Every structure is written in structure tokens, then in C-alpha cells.
Short mmCIF file of C-alpha atoms and ligand atoms in Angstrom, two decimals:
data_model
loop_
_atom_site.label_atom_id
_atom_site.label_comp_id
_atom_site.label_asym_id
_atom_site.label_seq_id
_atom_site.Cartn_x
_atom_site.Cartn_y
_atom_site.Cartn_z
CA MET A 255 100.23 67.78 79.53
CA ALA A 256 101.13 69.52 82.27
CA SER A 257 105.62 69.40 83.11
CA ILE A 258 105.79 68.56 86.71
CA ILE A 259 108.13 68.62 89.91
CA GLU A 260 107.16 65.59 91.77
CA ILE A 261 108.82 64.92 95.04
CA GLU A 262 108.70 60.67 96.09
CA LYS A 263 110.66 61.23 98.47
CA TYR A 264 112.52 62.98 101.41
CA GLY A 265 115.04 64.44 100.95
CA PRO A 266 118.14 66.57 99.38
CA SER A 267 117.38 69.34 96.09
CA SER A 268 117.30 66.01 94.39
CA VAL A 269 115.03 64.15 95.00
CA LEU A 270 112.83 67.35 93.10
CA THR A 271 112.33 65.19 89.67
CA TYR A 272 110.94 66.80 85.97
CA LYS A 273 108.03 64.92 84.90
CA THR A 274 105.21 65.22 82.37
CA HIS A 275 102.04 64.32 83.56
CA SER A 276 97.71 64.57 82.30
CA ILE A 277 95.68 67.28 83.40
CA ALA A 278 92.00 66.34 84.10
CA THR A 279 89.61 69.11 83.00
CA PRO A 280 88.56 71.42 86.03
CA LYS A 281 85.99 70.32 89.17
CA SER A 282 82.84 72.08 89.80
CA GLY A 283 84.15 75.26 92.10
CA GLU A 284 87.59 74.66 90.34
CA VAL A 285 89.66 76.96 87.56
CA GLN A 286 92.53 75.86 85.94
CA ILE A 287 95.64 77.62 85.60
CA LYS A 288 98.64 77.88 83.09
CA HIS A 289 101.43 79.58 85.15
CA LEU A 290 103.41 82.29 84.20
CA ALA A 291 105.55 82.39 87.63
CA ILE A 292 106.00 79.89 89.86
CA GLY A 293 107.14 80.90 94.18
CA VAL A 294 109.89 79.29 95.68
CA ASN A 295 109.67 80.04 99.70
CA TYR A 296 111.14 77.81 102.45
CA HIS A 297 108.71 76.93 103.29
CA ASP A 298 109.72 74.13 100.07
CA VAL A 299 112.51 73.30 101.45
CA TYR A 300 111.17 72.05 104.70
CA VAL A 301 108.46 70.63 102.73
CA ARG A 302 110.89 68.53 100.96
CA SER A 303 113.56 67.42 103.04
CA GLY A 304 110.16 66.32 105.24
CA LEU A 305 110.34 68.52 107.64
CA TYR A 306 107.10 69.12 107.83
CA LYS A 307 105.23 65.96 106.49
CA THR A 308 102.38 67.49 104.81
CA LEU A 309 102.34 66.31 100.93
CA LYS A 310 101.30 63.45 100.33
CA LEU A 311 104.28 61.30 98.82
CA PRO A 312 104.21 61.24 95.45
CA GLY A 313 103.02 65.06 95.32
CA ILE A 314 103.43 68.57 93.54
CA PRO A 315 105.37 71.04 96.06
CA GLY A 316 104.78 75.01 95.73
CA CYS A 317 102.08 76.71 97.38
CA GLU A 318 102.08 79.94 95.60
CA ALA A 319 102.17 80.64 91.42
CA SER A 320 100.02 83.51 89.24
CA GLY A 321 98.91 82.46 85.82
CA ILE A 322 96.31 82.71 83.92
CA ILE A 323 93.47 80.88 83.85
CA GLU A 324 92.07 78.73 80.82
CA LYS A 325 88.98 76.86 82.00
CA ILE A 326 85.63 77.32 84.87
CA GLY A 327 84.65 74.23 86.16
CA LYS A 328 81.12 74.61 86.42
CA ASN A 329 79.35 76.35 89.41
CA VAL A 330 81.98 79.64 89.65
CA ASP A 331 81.08 82.58 89.57
CA GLY A 332 83.48 85.59 88.79
CA PHE A 333 86.86 84.50 87.29
CA GLU A 334 86.31 85.11 83.47
CA GLU A 335 88.77 82.44 80.99
CA GLY A 336 91.66 84.81 80.58
CA GLU A 337 92.19 86.80 83.41
CA ARG A 338 95.30 86.91 85.45
CA VAL A 339 95.31 85.69 88.58
CA THR A 340 97.53 84.64 91.50
CA TYR A 341 97.55 82.04 94.47
CA LEU A 342 97.89 81.09 97.70
CA THR A 343 97.17 77.09 98.21
CA ARG A 344 98.05 74.27 101.48
CA GLU A 345 97.54 71.87 99.09
CA TYR A 346 99.92 72.30 96.91
CA GLY A 347 100.75 71.63 93.01
CA ALA A 348 102.33 74.65 92.19
CA TYR A 349 105.71 73.41 90.77
CA SER A 350 103.42 72.25 87.56
CA THR A 351 102.75 74.33 84.27
CA HIS A 352 99.22 74.29 84.90
CA ILE A 353 97.10 73.41 88.23
CA ASN A 354 93.34 72.97 88.51
CA ILE A 355 92.38 74.65 92.08
CA GLU A 356 89.64 76.12 93.83
CA ALA A 357 87.85 79.39 93.02
CA GLU A 358 87.84 80.17 96.43
CA LYS A 359 92.11 79.86 96.95
CA VAL A 360 92.32 81.95 93.62
CA LEU A 361 92.67 86.45 93.08
CA LYS A 362 92.90 88.24 90.52
CA LEU A 363 96.23 90.49 90.16
CA PRO A 364 95.49 93.95 89.56
CA ALA A 365 97.10 94.94 86.37
CA THR A 366 100.19 97.36 88.02
CA LEU A 367 101.98 94.32 89.58
CA GLU A 368 104.15 92.29 87.16
CA ASP A 369 104.17 88.02 87.15
CA GLU A 370 107.67 87.63 89.02
CA LEU A 371 107.10 90.51 91.48
CA VAL A 372 104.37 88.47 92.51
CA ALA A 373 105.47 85.40 92.04
CA THR A 374 108.40 85.66 94.78
CA ASN A 375 106.46 87.95 97.29
CA PHE A 376 103.10 87.31 98.02
CA LEU A 377 103.01 84.86 100.44
CA ARG A 378 105.91 87.04 101.85
CA ALA A 379 103.85 89.90 101.90
CA MET A 380 101.16 87.96 102.96
CA THR A 381 103.47 86.57 105.78
CA VAL A 382 104.07 90.33 106.85
CA GLU A 383 100.60 91.75 106.61
CA MET A 384 99.77 89.40 109.36
CA LEU A 385 102.83 90.03 111.62
CA ILE A 386 102.05 93.76 110.95
CA ASN A 387 98.64 93.43 111.80
CA ARG A 388 96.82 90.80 113.14
CA ILE A 389 99.46 90.04 116.31
CA THR A 390 99.74 92.46 118.76
CA LEU A 391 100.00 96.21 118.02
CA VAL A 392 102.75 97.72 116.04
CA ASP A 393 102.86 101.38 115.64
CA SER A 394 105.73 104.71 115.71
CA SER A 395 105.66 104.39 119.62
CA LYS A 396 107.28 100.56 118.80
CA THR A 397 110.74 99.50 118.35
CA ILE A 398 110.99 96.16 116.76
CA LEU A 399 114.43 93.80 116.37
CA VAL A 400 113.53 92.33 112.23
CA THR A 401 116.08 88.30 112.03
CA ALA A 402 117.73 87.79 108.87
CA ALA A 403 116.80 91.58 108.38
CA SER A 404 117.72 91.14 104.38
CA GLY A 405 115.83 87.87 104.20
CA GLY A 406 112.93 88.30 101.92
CA VAL A 407 109.86 88.12 104.72
CA GLY A 408 112.65 90.70 106.30
CA ARG A 409 112.50 93.34 103.85
CA LEU A 410 109.92 93.83 103.06
CA LEU A 411 109.44 93.57 106.41
CA CYS A 412 111.85 96.03 107.84
CA GLN A 413 110.28 98.38 104.96
CA TRP A 414 106.63 98.30 105.80
CA ALA A 415 107.16 98.50 109.42
CA SER A 416 109.76 101.61 108.76
CA SER A 417 107.33 103.21 106.08
CA MET A 418 104.86 104.03 109.67
CA GLY A 419 107.19 105.51 111.84
CA VAL A 420 108.84 101.95 113.70
CA LYS A 421 112.53 102.12 114.61
CA VAL A 422 113.45 98.69 113.48
CA ILE A 423 117.05 97.35 114.47
CA GLY A 424 117.87 94.89 111.98
CA SER A 425 120.70 91.51 112.36
CA VAL A 426 121.45 89.35 109.87
CA GLY A 427 124.16 86.45 109.86
CA SER A 428 127.17 88.69 107.66
CA GLN A 429 128.85 91.82 107.58
CA GLU A 430 127.87 92.00 103.61
CA LYS A 431 124.24 92.30 104.58
CA ILE A 432 124.58 95.25 106.94
CA PRO A 433 124.10 98.02 104.02
CA GLU A 434 121.31 96.22 102.20
CA THR A 435 118.89 96.44 105.65
CA LYS A 436 120.31 100.14 106.33
CA LEU A 437 118.48 100.90 102.18
CA ASN A 438 115.03 98.92 103.11
CA GLY A 439 114.35 101.12 106.84
CA CYS A 440 117.00 99.99 109.36
CA PHE A 441 118.13 102.54 112.08
CA GLU A 442 120.42 100.00 112.70
CA THR A 443 121.52 96.54 112.49
CA PHE A 444 124.05 94.01 113.60
CA VAL A 445 125.66 90.26 112.96
CA SER A 446 123.49 88.16 114.92
CA ASN A 447 126.26 85.83 115.61
CA ASP A 448 128.18 88.99 117.18
CA LYS A 449 129.19 88.13 121.46
CA GLU A 450 127.93 91.66 122.11
CA PHE A 451 125.24 91.37 119.99
CA SER A 452 122.57 91.90 123.34
CA LYS A 453 124.70 94.52 124.52
CA LYS A 454 124.58 96.92 122.28
CA ILE A 455 121.24 95.79 121.55
CA LEU A 456 120.64 97.56 125.08
CA GLU A 457 122.83 100.70 124.59
CA ILE A 458 121.18 101.13 121.29
CA THR A 459 117.35 101.54 123.54
CA ASP A 460 118.57 103.20 126.15
CA GLY A 461 119.21 100.08 128.89
CA LYS A 462 115.52 99.05 127.87
CA GLY A 463 115.67 96.25 125.17
CA VAL A 464 113.19 95.97 122.16
CA ASP A 465 109.13 96.24 122.56
CA ILE A 466 108.41 93.58 119.52
CA VAL A 467 111.29 90.94 118.05
CA PHE A 468 110.26 89.05 115.12
CA ASP A 469 112.74 86.02 114.55
CA SER A 470 112.61 83.76 111.45
CA VAL A 471 115.96 82.57 112.07
CA GLY A 472 115.12 80.46 114.67
CA ASN A 473 117.14 78.45 116.76
CA ASP A 474 120.42 79.83 116.03
CA THR A 475 118.48 83.06 117.40
CA PHE A 476 115.68 82.48 119.87
CA GLU A 477 117.96 83.73 123.03
CA SER A 478 119.37 86.84 121.72
CA SER A 479 115.88 87.75 121.12
CA LEU A 480 114.34 86.00 124.30
CA THR A 481 117.61 88.51 125.48
CA SER A 482 117.59 91.58 123.43
CA LEU A 483 113.33 92.47 124.89
CA ALA A 484 112.00 94.81 127.25
CA HIS A 485 109.64 93.78 130.01
CA CYS A 486 106.45 93.36 128.80
CA GLY A 487 107.75 92.64 125.89
CA TYR A 488 106.99 90.69 122.71
CA LEU A 489 109.09 87.12 120.75
CA ILE A 490 107.10 86.82 117.71
CA ASN A 491 109.02 83.62 116.50
CA PHE A 492 108.09 82.63 113.13
CA GLY A 493 109.88 81.29 111.24
CA GLN A 494 113.69 78.57 111.72
CA SER A 495 115.58 78.77 108.90
CA SER A 496 118.57 77.39 111.49
CA GLY A 497 116.37 75.00 112.70
CA PRO A 498 113.62 74.18 115.51
CA VAL A 499 113.20 76.19 118.10
CA LYS A 500 113.85 74.61 122.02
CA PRO A 501 111.18 73.82 124.19
CA ILE A 502 110.88 77.31 126.84
CA LEU A 503 110.04 77.17 130.42
CA MET A 504 106.91 78.90 130.61
CA THR A 505 109.27 80.54 134.23
CA THR A 506 111.62 81.77 131.75
CA LEU A 507 108.55 84.35 129.97
CA ALA A 508 107.71 84.77 133.56
CA GLU A 509 111.49 86.84 134.33
CA LYS A 510 110.69 90.12 131.42
CA SER A 511 106.02 89.69 131.81
CA LEU A 512 107.75 88.22 128.26
CA SER A 513 104.62 86.75 125.84
CA ILE A 514 105.58 84.81 122.44
CA SER A 515 103.79 84.15 119.75
CA ARG A 516 103.97 80.94 116.64
CA PRO A 517 101.69 82.10 113.70
CA ILE A 518 101.67 80.79 110.77
CA LEU A 519 99.77 82.52 108.00
CA PHE A 520 97.18 80.35 106.54
CA HIS A 521 95.73 79.92 109.55
CA TYR A 522 94.98 83.89 109.94
CA PHE A 523 93.12 83.74 106.81
CA GLY A 524 90.59 82.26 108.23
CA THR A 525 87.88 82.85 105.36
CA ARG A 526 87.05 84.22 101.55
CA ARG A 527 86.64 88.01 103.02
CA ASN A 528 89.59 87.86 105.41
CA TYR A 529 91.96 86.57 102.60
CA GLU A 530 90.36 88.91 99.87
CA LYS A 531 90.98 92.15 102.69
CA MET A 532 94.85 90.24 103.63
CA ALA A 533 95.33 90.82 100.01
CA SER A 534 94.50 94.14 99.01
CA SER A 535 96.35 95.82 102.05
CA VAL A 536 99.23 93.42 100.67
CA PHE A 537 98.47 95.11 97.00
CA LYS A 538 98.16 98.30 97.90
CA ALA A 539 102.11 98.67 99.81
CA PHE A 540 103.00 96.77 96.80
CA GLU A 541 101.94 100.00 94.21
CA ASP A 542 102.39 102.67 96.95
CA ASN A 543 105.81 101.04 96.80
CA VAL A 544 104.92 100.63 100.87
CA ILE A 545 107.15 97.69 99.77
CA LYS A 546 108.73 97.23 96.88
CA VAL A 547 111.39 94.09 95.84
CA SER A 548 113.64 94.70 92.14
CA ASP A 549 115.53 91.29 91.67
CA PHE A 550 114.05 88.47 90.11
CA LEU A 551 115.85 86.06 89.64
CA PRO A 552 114.74 83.15 87.93
CA PHE A 553 114.59 78.61 86.89
CA SER A 554 113.13 77.14 84.37
CA LEU A 555 111.00 75.01 86.55
CA LYS A 556 112.49 71.69 85.66
CA ASP A 557 115.98 73.22 87.59
CA ALA A 558 114.02 73.40 90.48
CA SER A 559 116.89 71.57 92.55
CA SER A 560 118.52 74.51 92.04
CA ALA A 561 116.92 76.97 92.96
CA HIS A 562 116.33 74.76 96.44
CA ASP A 563 120.53 75.14 96.20
CA THR A 564 120.56 78.78 96.10
CA LEU A 565 118.37 79.44 98.69
CA GLU A 566 119.25 77.48 101.37
CA SER A 567 122.44 79.12 100.84
CA ARG A 568 120.72 82.19 102.08
CA LYS A 569 121.69 83.81 98.77
CA GLY A 570 118.16 85.05 97.01
CA GLY A 571 115.01 84.33 99.76
CA GLY A 572 112.00 86.97 98.10
CA SER A 573 114.37 87.19 94.13
CA ILE A 574 114.32 83.28 92.96
CA TYR A 575 110.87 81.79 90.89
CA LEU A 576 110.58 78.77 88.55
CA ILE A 577 109.40 79.57 84.83
CA PRO A 578 107.04 77.00 83.53
N1 LIG B 620 104.35 81.28 109.54
C1 LIG B 620 104.79 82.00 108.04
O1 LIG B 620 103.73 81.58 107.70
C2 LIG B 620 105.70 81.56 107.37
C3 LIG B 620 105.69 82.08 106.72
C4 LIG B 620 106.29 82.97 105.33
C5 LIG B 620 107.66 82.38 105.45
N2 LIG B 620 107.81 81.77 106.81
C6 LIG B 620 109.57 81.72 106.84
O2 LIG B 620 109.88 82.23 107.55
C7 LIG B 620 110.87 82.33 107.33
C8 LIG B 620 112.07 83.19 105.81
O3 LIG B 620 111.65 83.04 105.30
P1 LIG B 620 111.63 83.46 103.47
O4 LIG B 620 111.04 83.37 102.69
O5 LIG B 620 112.46 85.61 105.13
O6 LIG B 620 113.46 83.19 103.22
P2 LIG B 620 115.07 83.81 102.83
O7 LIG B 620 114.68 85.16 102.05
O8 LIG B 620 115.64 82.56 102.43
O9 LIG B 620 115.49 83.86 103.85
C9 LIG B 620 116.11 83.24 105.07
C10 LIG B 620 117.24 84.05 105.67
O10 LIG B 620 117.31 83.59 106.75
C11 LIG B 620 118.10 83.30 107.24
N3 LIG B 620 119.38 82.20 108.29
C12 LIG B 620 120.04 81.91 109.12
N4 LIG B 620 120.46 80.48 109.45
C13 LIG B 620 120.15 80.21 108.09
C14 LIG B 620 120.57 78.51 107.33
N5 LIG B 620 120.95 78.05 108.50
N6 LIG B 620 119.86 78.75 106.96
C15 LIG B 620 119.55 79.14 105.41
N7 LIG B 620 119.43 80.66 105.72
C16 LIG B 620 119.69 81.12 106.99
C17 LIG B 620 119.42 84.09 105.91
O11 LIG B 620 119.50 85.40 106.73
P3 LIG B 620 121.38 85.87 107.28
O12 LIG B 620 122.52 84.97 105.49
O13 LIG B 620 121.04 87.20 107.28
O14 LIG B 620 120.68 85.15 108.28
C18 LIG B 620 118.41 84.00 105.34
O15 LIG B 620 118.41 85.47 104.03
C19 LIG B 620 111.71 81.07 106.90
O16 LIG B 620 111.82 79.55 108.07
C20 LIG B 620 110.24 80.50 106.42
O17 LIG B 620 109.92 79.24 106.89
C21 LIG B 620 106.33 82.20 107.22
#
């Protein structure tokens, strides 16, 4: 038997229901993983609330976990029982003690990386790998603005970009979050709802604006992200923590010859080879301390609703995980 969190209908965190459930033997091409730590992402909140209708109901949410291979189906090469692994999946099912999953999605974990680090930050770090390496050129000649700079993805992005010599400006929701962003590599950080926000960005960039904005807040910051850009700047909107962005006119982009992108991590994997390439770049970044996380906030699987409440209260992103 497996213990699972099931969603029967979309709604608040209370729809996350703890149940037990029988688990089949893995099919051909699959492995069965016993989870040790399960990741909690904002995507899971969108799935639970119904903003994304990508999970067939009733269903088990969750896109990532780390654990140990317990059983191996037919036609699987390269894995052994007892191996420590991790995975990302768009087919969900991670909020569970066990999962049967295609071996194609599974990656062996380096011994140096802890289960909780991987469960809390693998998907986030893969997102940062995509943002830095796969959308537009990010290098030491660039000045960038990172919204939600102290959030889960935001802090890794600031750390990784600043380690490359990129000049990083952060924005956060409140004053008390500023000091942490400085530790994560921001040379200056502003509160996002500051009335003088765009003026301050211009002042600090000698009147030019920034080359790239990485915006994960969406609705509340989108406009100031556009006004913060230099001519020929690039806006990468990769999230919508404050709500979806409203439609935008092409003529708005033409005002400064701007480019815009709305990337989704899973589209950037493409092939197993690319998935492995991105993952090894992330594992190396963790091992070399280019990106680091030290605070972890565990919840037991049956308390998944409290984990969601904490995430939605703008706390704990990149720290929260579930213990099966
Ligand atoms: N495109 C992709 O493939 C991809 C991959 C991973 C994540 N994402 C998206 O990236 C975003 C950030 O993910 P994350 O893991 O970094 O999340 P997180 O750790 O929970 O951080 C989100 C931050 O957003 C800010 N925020 C602003 N308005 C908010 C609101 N109304 N409610 C909650 N938070 C608000 C908060 O920081 P302040 O208080 O400082 O404003 C909060 O800490 C999410 O939207 C997620 O879905 C996208």
C-alpha cells in the first residue's frame, strides 16, 4: 500500500486529502521509487486551485521527489534496486510514498547531494539553468532585474547570475527581505511596490534601464518590469505568483524594441540527452556552491495543506518539502 495526497475537486488547500492506495508493480519501462523527500512548488498550488487544469481528477499532484528505487519493470536498463534517484514529471503523482514512473524521467543522484536539497530545489534550479543558458545571452556585460529575488527560484537565479559576473538588481515584496538578497548576490534591491521603483532602476543604470528582467511575479510587477528595460531589452516572464499577466500589444514592445518570452521548463528538456545535460549542470552548480540553500522546512505528507498555506503566505519557497 502507498499513502497519497489526492485532489478530487479544485479549491483551497483543504482539498488536499490524505488516503491510502494500492500500488501496482511497475510496468515495462517503469521503475518503482520509494520517496524520501517530496518537492512542493507553486505549480502544485495552481494545479490544486484549478488555475492549471493539467491534473486529471481525482489525481495525485506533485512534480518532483527524491527517493530509492525499490522495483524495476521489464525493459529498463541502467538502474539498480536501492539506487538513490530523483525525477521531474509533468504527469504528476509525487505527493505519495511511492510512485511507478518511466525510467526515462529518472536521474541518479550524486552522493554529495542531500534528499531535502534536491526535493526542495531541483525543479527550481533546473528552471534557473534554463533561464541563464537557454533563452537569451546572459553574461558579465549584462545588468539584470530579478523579481521575487528572495523567493525559491529568485535566490538561486541571483546566486548563479552573480557568480558569472552579471550585475544583479533584485526586487522583493517587503523591506525585511532585502538583506538576504544582498547575500545572494544582488548589488541593489528595491521593494517592488515602491512608487519610485522605475525611477530608481533608471538612476542605478545611468539612465539606460536593465538588459533583461526575469519576472516570476506576473500581474503585479509586469508593468514596472517593462518600464525598467533598456532599449532592445528582454523580458522573461516565467511565473505568475500574483496572478496571470494581462494581454499586451505588440506596439508596446515596439516603443523600445523589446523582446518577450514566456518559457516553461518542461518544453526546454526536449530529449533525455538535454534533460541529463541540464541536470548535470545543476548538480555541478550545487556541488561547486554556485547555488546553495541551507534552510529546510519539512511537513509530513499528510500535512500537505499546511505546506501549501505556508507557500502561499509568501514564506518558505525553496525550503518546503514533504516527508512521506
Ligand atoms: N516557467 C517555469 O517553467 C517555472 C518553473 C518554476 C517556477 N515557475 C514559477 O515561478 C514562480 C516562483 O516560483 P518559486 O518556486 O520561486 O516560488 P516561491 O519560492 O513561493 O516565491 C514566490 C515569491 O513571489 C512573490 N510574490 C509576489 N506576489 C505574490 C503573491 N500574491 N502570492 C505569493 N507570492 C507572491 C513572493 O516574494 P515577495 O514577497 O518578495 O514579493 C514570494 O516569495 C511561480 O509562479 C512558479 O510557478 C515557473
